[in-house]
XYZ file of C-alpha atoms in Angstrom:
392
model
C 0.000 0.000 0.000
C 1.271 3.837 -1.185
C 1.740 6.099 1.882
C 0.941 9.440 1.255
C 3.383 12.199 1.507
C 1.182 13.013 4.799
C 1.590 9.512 6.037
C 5.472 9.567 5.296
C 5.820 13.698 7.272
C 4.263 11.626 10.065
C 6.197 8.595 10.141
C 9.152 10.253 9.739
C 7.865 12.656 12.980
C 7.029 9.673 15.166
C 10.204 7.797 14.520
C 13.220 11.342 15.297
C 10.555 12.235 18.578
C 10.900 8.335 19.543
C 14.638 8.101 19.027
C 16.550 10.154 22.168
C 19.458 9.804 19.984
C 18.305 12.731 17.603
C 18.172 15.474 20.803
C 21.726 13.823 21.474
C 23.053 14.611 17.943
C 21.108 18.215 18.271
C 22.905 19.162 21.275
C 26.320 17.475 20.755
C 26.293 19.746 16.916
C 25.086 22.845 19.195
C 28.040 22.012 21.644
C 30.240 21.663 19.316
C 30.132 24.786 16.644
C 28.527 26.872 19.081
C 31.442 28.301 21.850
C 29.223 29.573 23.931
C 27.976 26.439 24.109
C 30.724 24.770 24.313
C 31.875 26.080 27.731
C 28.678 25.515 29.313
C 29.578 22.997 32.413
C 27.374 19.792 32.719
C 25.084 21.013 34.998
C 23.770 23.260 32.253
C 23.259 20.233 29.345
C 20.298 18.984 30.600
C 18.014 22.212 29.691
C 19.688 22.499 26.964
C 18.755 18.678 26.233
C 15.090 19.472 27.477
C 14.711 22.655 24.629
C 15.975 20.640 21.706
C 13.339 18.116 22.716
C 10.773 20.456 22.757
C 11.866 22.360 19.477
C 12.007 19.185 17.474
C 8.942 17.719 18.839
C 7.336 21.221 17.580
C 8.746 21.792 14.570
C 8.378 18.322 13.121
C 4.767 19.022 14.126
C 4.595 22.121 11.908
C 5.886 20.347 8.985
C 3.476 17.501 9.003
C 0.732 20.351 9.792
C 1.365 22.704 7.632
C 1.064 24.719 10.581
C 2.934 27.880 12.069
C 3.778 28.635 16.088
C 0.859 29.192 18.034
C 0.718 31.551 21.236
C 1.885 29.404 23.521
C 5.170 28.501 21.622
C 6.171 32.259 21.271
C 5.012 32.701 25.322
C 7.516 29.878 25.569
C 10.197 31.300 23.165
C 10.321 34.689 24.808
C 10.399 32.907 28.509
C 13.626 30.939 27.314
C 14.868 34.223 26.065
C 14.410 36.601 29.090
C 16.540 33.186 31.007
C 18.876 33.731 28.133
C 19.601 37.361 28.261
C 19.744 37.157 32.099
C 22.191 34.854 32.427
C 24.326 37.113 29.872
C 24.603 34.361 26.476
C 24.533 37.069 23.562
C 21.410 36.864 21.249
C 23.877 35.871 18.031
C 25.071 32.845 20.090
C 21.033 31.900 20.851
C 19.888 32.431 17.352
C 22.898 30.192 15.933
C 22.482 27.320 18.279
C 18.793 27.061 16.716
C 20.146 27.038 13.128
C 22.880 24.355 14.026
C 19.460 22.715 15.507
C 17.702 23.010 12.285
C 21.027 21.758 10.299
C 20.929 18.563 12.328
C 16.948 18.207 11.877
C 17.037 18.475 7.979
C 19.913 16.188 7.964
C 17.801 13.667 10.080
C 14.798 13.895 8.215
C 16.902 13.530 4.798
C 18.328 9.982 6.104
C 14.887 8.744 7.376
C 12.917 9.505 4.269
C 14.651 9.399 0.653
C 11.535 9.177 -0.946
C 9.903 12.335 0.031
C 9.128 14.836 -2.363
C 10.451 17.582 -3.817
C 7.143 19.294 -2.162
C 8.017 17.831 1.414
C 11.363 19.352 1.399
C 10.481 22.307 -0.130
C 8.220 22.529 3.084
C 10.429 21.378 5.303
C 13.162 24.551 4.568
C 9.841 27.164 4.301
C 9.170 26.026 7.860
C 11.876 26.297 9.282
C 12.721 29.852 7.496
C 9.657 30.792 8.643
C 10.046 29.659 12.195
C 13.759 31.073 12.481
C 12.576 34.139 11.485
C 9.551 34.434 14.060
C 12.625 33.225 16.337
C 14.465 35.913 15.958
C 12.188 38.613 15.969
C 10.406 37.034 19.236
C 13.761 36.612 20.935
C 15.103 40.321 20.131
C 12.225 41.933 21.460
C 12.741 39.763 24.555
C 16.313 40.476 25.380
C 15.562 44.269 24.982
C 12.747 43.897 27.292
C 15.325 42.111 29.627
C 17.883 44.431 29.307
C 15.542 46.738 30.185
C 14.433 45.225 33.405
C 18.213 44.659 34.861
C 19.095 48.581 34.116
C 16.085 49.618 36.218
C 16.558 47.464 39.499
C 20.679 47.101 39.663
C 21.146 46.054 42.762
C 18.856 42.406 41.854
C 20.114 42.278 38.642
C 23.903 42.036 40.185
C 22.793 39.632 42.501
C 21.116 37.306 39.868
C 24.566 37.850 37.961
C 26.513 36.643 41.148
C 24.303 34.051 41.915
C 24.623 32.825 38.466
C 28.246 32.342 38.620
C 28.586 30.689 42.215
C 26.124 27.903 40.475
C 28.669 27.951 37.289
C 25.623 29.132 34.776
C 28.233 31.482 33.191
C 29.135 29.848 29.492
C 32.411 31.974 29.419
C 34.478 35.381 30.740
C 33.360 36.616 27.066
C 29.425 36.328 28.133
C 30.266 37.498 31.464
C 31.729 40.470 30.600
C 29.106 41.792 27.884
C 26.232 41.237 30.695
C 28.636 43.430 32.936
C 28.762 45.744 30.588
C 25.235 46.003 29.868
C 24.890 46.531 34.044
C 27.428 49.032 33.943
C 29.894 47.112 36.263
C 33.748 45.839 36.295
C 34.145 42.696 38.811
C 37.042 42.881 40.712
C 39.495 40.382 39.208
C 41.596 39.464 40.830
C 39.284 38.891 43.689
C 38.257 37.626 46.933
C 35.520 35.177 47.119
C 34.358 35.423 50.996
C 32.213 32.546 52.840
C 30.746 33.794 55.901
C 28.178 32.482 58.480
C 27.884 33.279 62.366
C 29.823 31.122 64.674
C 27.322 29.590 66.554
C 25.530 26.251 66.491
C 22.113 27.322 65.665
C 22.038 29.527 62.069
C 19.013 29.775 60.841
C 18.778 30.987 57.141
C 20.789 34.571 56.286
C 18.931 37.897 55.325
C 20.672 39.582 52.028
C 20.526 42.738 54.487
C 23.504 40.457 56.953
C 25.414 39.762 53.683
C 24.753 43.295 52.459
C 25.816 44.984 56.097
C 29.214 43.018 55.894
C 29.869 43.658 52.317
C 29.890 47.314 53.072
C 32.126 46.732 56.111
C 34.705 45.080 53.843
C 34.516 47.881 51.185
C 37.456 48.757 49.521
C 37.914 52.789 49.613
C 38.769 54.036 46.096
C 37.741 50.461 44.082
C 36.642 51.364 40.608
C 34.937 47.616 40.719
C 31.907 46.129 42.041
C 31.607 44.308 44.485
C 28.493 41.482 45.072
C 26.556 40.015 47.953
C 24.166 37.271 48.011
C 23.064 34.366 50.654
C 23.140 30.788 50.568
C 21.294 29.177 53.610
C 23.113 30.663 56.572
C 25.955 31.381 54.666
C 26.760 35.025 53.137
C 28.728 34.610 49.552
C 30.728 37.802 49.059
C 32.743 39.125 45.834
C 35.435 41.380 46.901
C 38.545 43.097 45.542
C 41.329 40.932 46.571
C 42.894 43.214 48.871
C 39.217 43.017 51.349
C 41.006 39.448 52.078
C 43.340 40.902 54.553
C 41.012 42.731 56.714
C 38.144 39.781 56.722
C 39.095 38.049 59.745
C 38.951 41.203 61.892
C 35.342 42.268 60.385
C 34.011 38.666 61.162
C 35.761 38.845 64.591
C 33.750 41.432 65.402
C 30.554 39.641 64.645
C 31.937 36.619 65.647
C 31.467 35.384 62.424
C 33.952 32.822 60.865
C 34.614 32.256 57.772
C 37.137 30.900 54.250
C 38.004 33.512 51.938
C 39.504 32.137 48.679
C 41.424 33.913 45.996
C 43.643 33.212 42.966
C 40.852 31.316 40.858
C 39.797 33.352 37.291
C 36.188 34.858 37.466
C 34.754 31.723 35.241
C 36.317 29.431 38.051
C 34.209 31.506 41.112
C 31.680 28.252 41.455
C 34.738 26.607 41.847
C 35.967 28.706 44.639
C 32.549 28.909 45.770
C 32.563 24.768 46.715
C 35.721 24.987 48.319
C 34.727 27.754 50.457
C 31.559 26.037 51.366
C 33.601 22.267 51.897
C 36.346 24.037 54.086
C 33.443 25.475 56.167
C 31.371 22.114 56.330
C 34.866 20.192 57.283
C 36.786 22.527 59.219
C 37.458 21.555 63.088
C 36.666 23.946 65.756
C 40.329 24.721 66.559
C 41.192 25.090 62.796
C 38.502 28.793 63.404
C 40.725 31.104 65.503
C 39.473 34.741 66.146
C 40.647 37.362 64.041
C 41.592 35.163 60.894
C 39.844 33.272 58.115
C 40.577 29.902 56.909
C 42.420 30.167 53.601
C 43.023 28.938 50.281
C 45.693 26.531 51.626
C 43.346 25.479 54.335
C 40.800 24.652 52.041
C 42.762 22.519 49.457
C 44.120 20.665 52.854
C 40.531 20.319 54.161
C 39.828 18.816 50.600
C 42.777 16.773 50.575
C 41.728 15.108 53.840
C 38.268 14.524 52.700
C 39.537 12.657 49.621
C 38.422 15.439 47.169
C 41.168 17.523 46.360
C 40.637 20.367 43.496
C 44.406 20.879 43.313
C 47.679 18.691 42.649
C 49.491 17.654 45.987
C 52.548 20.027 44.930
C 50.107 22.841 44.806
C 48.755 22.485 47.954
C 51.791 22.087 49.250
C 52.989 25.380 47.451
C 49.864 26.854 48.667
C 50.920 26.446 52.088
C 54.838 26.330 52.453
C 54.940 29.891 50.524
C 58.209 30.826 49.931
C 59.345 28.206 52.866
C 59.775 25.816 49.624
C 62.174 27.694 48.213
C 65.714 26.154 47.954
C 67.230 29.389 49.691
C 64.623 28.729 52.726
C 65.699 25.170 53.186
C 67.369 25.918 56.893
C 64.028 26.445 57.382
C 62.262 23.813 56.005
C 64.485 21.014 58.224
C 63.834 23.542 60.833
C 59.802 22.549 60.643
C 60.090 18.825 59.957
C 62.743 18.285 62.722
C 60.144 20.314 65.037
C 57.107 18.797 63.867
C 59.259 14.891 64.375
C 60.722 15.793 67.392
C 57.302 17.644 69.471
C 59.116 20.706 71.450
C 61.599 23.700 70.156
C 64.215 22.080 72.790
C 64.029 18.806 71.560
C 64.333 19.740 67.795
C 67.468 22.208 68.955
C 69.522 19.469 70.628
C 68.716 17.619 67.286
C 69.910 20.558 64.729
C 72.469 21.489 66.943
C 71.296 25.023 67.457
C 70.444 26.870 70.898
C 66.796 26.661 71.603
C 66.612 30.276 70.742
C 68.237 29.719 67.436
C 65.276 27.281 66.571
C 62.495 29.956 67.575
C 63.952 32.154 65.711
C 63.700 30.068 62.966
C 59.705 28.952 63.820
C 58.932 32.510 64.372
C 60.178 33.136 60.497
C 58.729 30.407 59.380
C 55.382 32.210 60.835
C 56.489 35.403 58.761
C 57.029 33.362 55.741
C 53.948 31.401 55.452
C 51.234 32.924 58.214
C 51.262 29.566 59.916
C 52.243 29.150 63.372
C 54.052 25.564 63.920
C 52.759 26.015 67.646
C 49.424 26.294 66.611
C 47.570 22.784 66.436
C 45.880 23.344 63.230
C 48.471 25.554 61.564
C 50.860 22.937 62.637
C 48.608 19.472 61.066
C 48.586 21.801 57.724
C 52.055 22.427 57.765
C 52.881 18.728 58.587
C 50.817 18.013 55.636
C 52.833 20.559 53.191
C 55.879 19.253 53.940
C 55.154 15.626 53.822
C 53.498 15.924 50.124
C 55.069 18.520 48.861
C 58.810 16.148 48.887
């Protein structure tokens, strides 16, 4: 029996909406000639996955139909395009990923059915010329609409920028720095990526007034960037020119707050910092908090190292927290911390070295300049211990 061209559009529908390997091929093309795309983590893939799904399932619907996008799909189209424009991926990038889509759809629909017609085809491209063009006309009003929205209330739209890079939504510096342009704003690079929370037991969930309130007690006099406060459970997360570091542990002191500040990492790398921060905090012991001071970026690789999930190589951490005490013209030094750590007391470790007990505390009290880490201190002292033993 002769299927009609109708029949065939239909068959050929049923069989690419079945077949979870045609979204696969739609997204790997999009990840692939798209780099905006292409940088997007793997937390990201699955909406991406989940549109594709939905665009084929309606386009191959308009082709069999003879139909065009109803209400609903441009509701749709502008609601992924407002997401879009928010989380800063430039129009050009969207409107491209949807052509690759259509590439791969044509190509699909060519391998599944060599015997439509010249008539199905010829539908199949006015469809989706159509559609792309509704596309980008619905999705440029959109992200003007958007971009209108974030220039009137700053203050959320930097917060939905900062909370979209702690959760790693940020495809690349490129898109991050055209949506911080469109805000008006320079991030402070290098910065300071500040984890913060009240010392006690019982912390209920933050206010973004507590993380606001410290953010301006850590402002920088004279930055020409901007810094960014937001709240995650009882946590505040807090942006900060790199120099803020230095003066954190006395603002949190004073709240007795405690907290891991973590610098060094590139602005598409703050989720990364971001999960350290948060780790160090969840792991830390009670003696590693003292008052005054933050735990670090050494103190969070170590905390990660212990916990079997380090982010760094074993020579960085131990980099990280030796300083310049691993350099060959510090090695006096160096045997001057392992003998101490081996031996348990200054005295002991100065009848071993041959030195006066005051020669060796000299020597601990550098080693204190050298790398802020006090060999007396227990925690200081495990983290140093650590350094040392990895990092030869």
């Amino acid at each position: 029996m002769t299927r009609s061209p109708a029949d065939i559009r239909e068959r050929v529908r049923q069989e690419m909406v079945a077949d979870p390997r045609v979204v696969e091929a739609i997204v790997a093309a999009v990840h692939e000639q798209v780099p905006v795309y292409a940088a997007l983590d793997d937390s990201r893939l699955p909406e991406v996955r989940a549109i594709a799904a939905w665009g084929l399932e309606r386009l191959l619907h308009l082709w069999v139909t003879d139909g065009i996008l109803e209400p609903a799909d441009l509701r749709r189209l502008r609601g992924i395009a407002a997401a879009r424009a928010a989380d800063g991926r430039p129009v050009q990038a969207v409107l491209r990923a949807y052509r690759v889509a259509g590439t791969v759809l044509t190509d699909e629909v060519a391998a599944r059915a060599p015997q439509l017609t010249t008539a199905d085809a010829f539908a199949l491209a006015r469809m989706l010329l159509t559609t792309l063009d509704t596309l980008a006309e619905e999705m440029t009003a959109a992200y003007a609409t958007t971009d209108e929205d974030l220039a009137a209330d700053r203050d959320r739209a930097l917060r939905l920028l900062f909370d979209d890079l702690i959760a790693g939504r940020h495809a690349s510096v490129g898109a991050l720095t055209d949506r911080s342009a469109r805000l008006g704003i320079q991030l402070p690079d290098p910065y300071c990526l500040l984890v913060a929370e009240p010392a006690g037991a019982d912390r209920p969930d933050m206010a973004q007034d507590a993380a606001t309130g410290l953010l301006d007690a850590l402002a920088v006099p004279g930055a020409e960037v901007t810094s960014a406060a937001t709240v995650r459970g009882s946590r505040a997360v807090l942006l900060l020119p790199a120099p803020a570091a230095g003066r954190a542990g006395a603002v949190l002191g004073a709240r007795d707050w405690r907290g891991c500040a973590i610098s060094g990492q590139s602005l598409d790398r703050v989720a990364v910092a971001h999960r350290l921060a948060a780790d160090a905090l969840d792991t830390a012991p009670a003696h590693a908090h003292r008052a005054g001071c933050v735990l670090t970026d050494a103190d969070a690789h170590v905390l990660a190292l212990l916990a079997g999930h380090p982010v760094a190589a074993p020579e960085r951490i131990a980099r990280l927290v030796l300083g310049p005490l691993a350099e060959p013209g510090q090695r006096h030094l160096l045997e001057a911390l392992t003998v101490y750590i081996d031996a348990g007391s200054a005295n002991a470790a100065a009848r071993e070295l041959h030195l006066h007990p005051q020669s060796l505390r000299y020597r601990l009290r550098r080693i204190h300049a050298l790398t802020s880490r006090d060999p007396r201190d227990p925690w200081q002292r495990l983290t140093l211990d650590i350094a040392r033993t990895i990092g030869t």
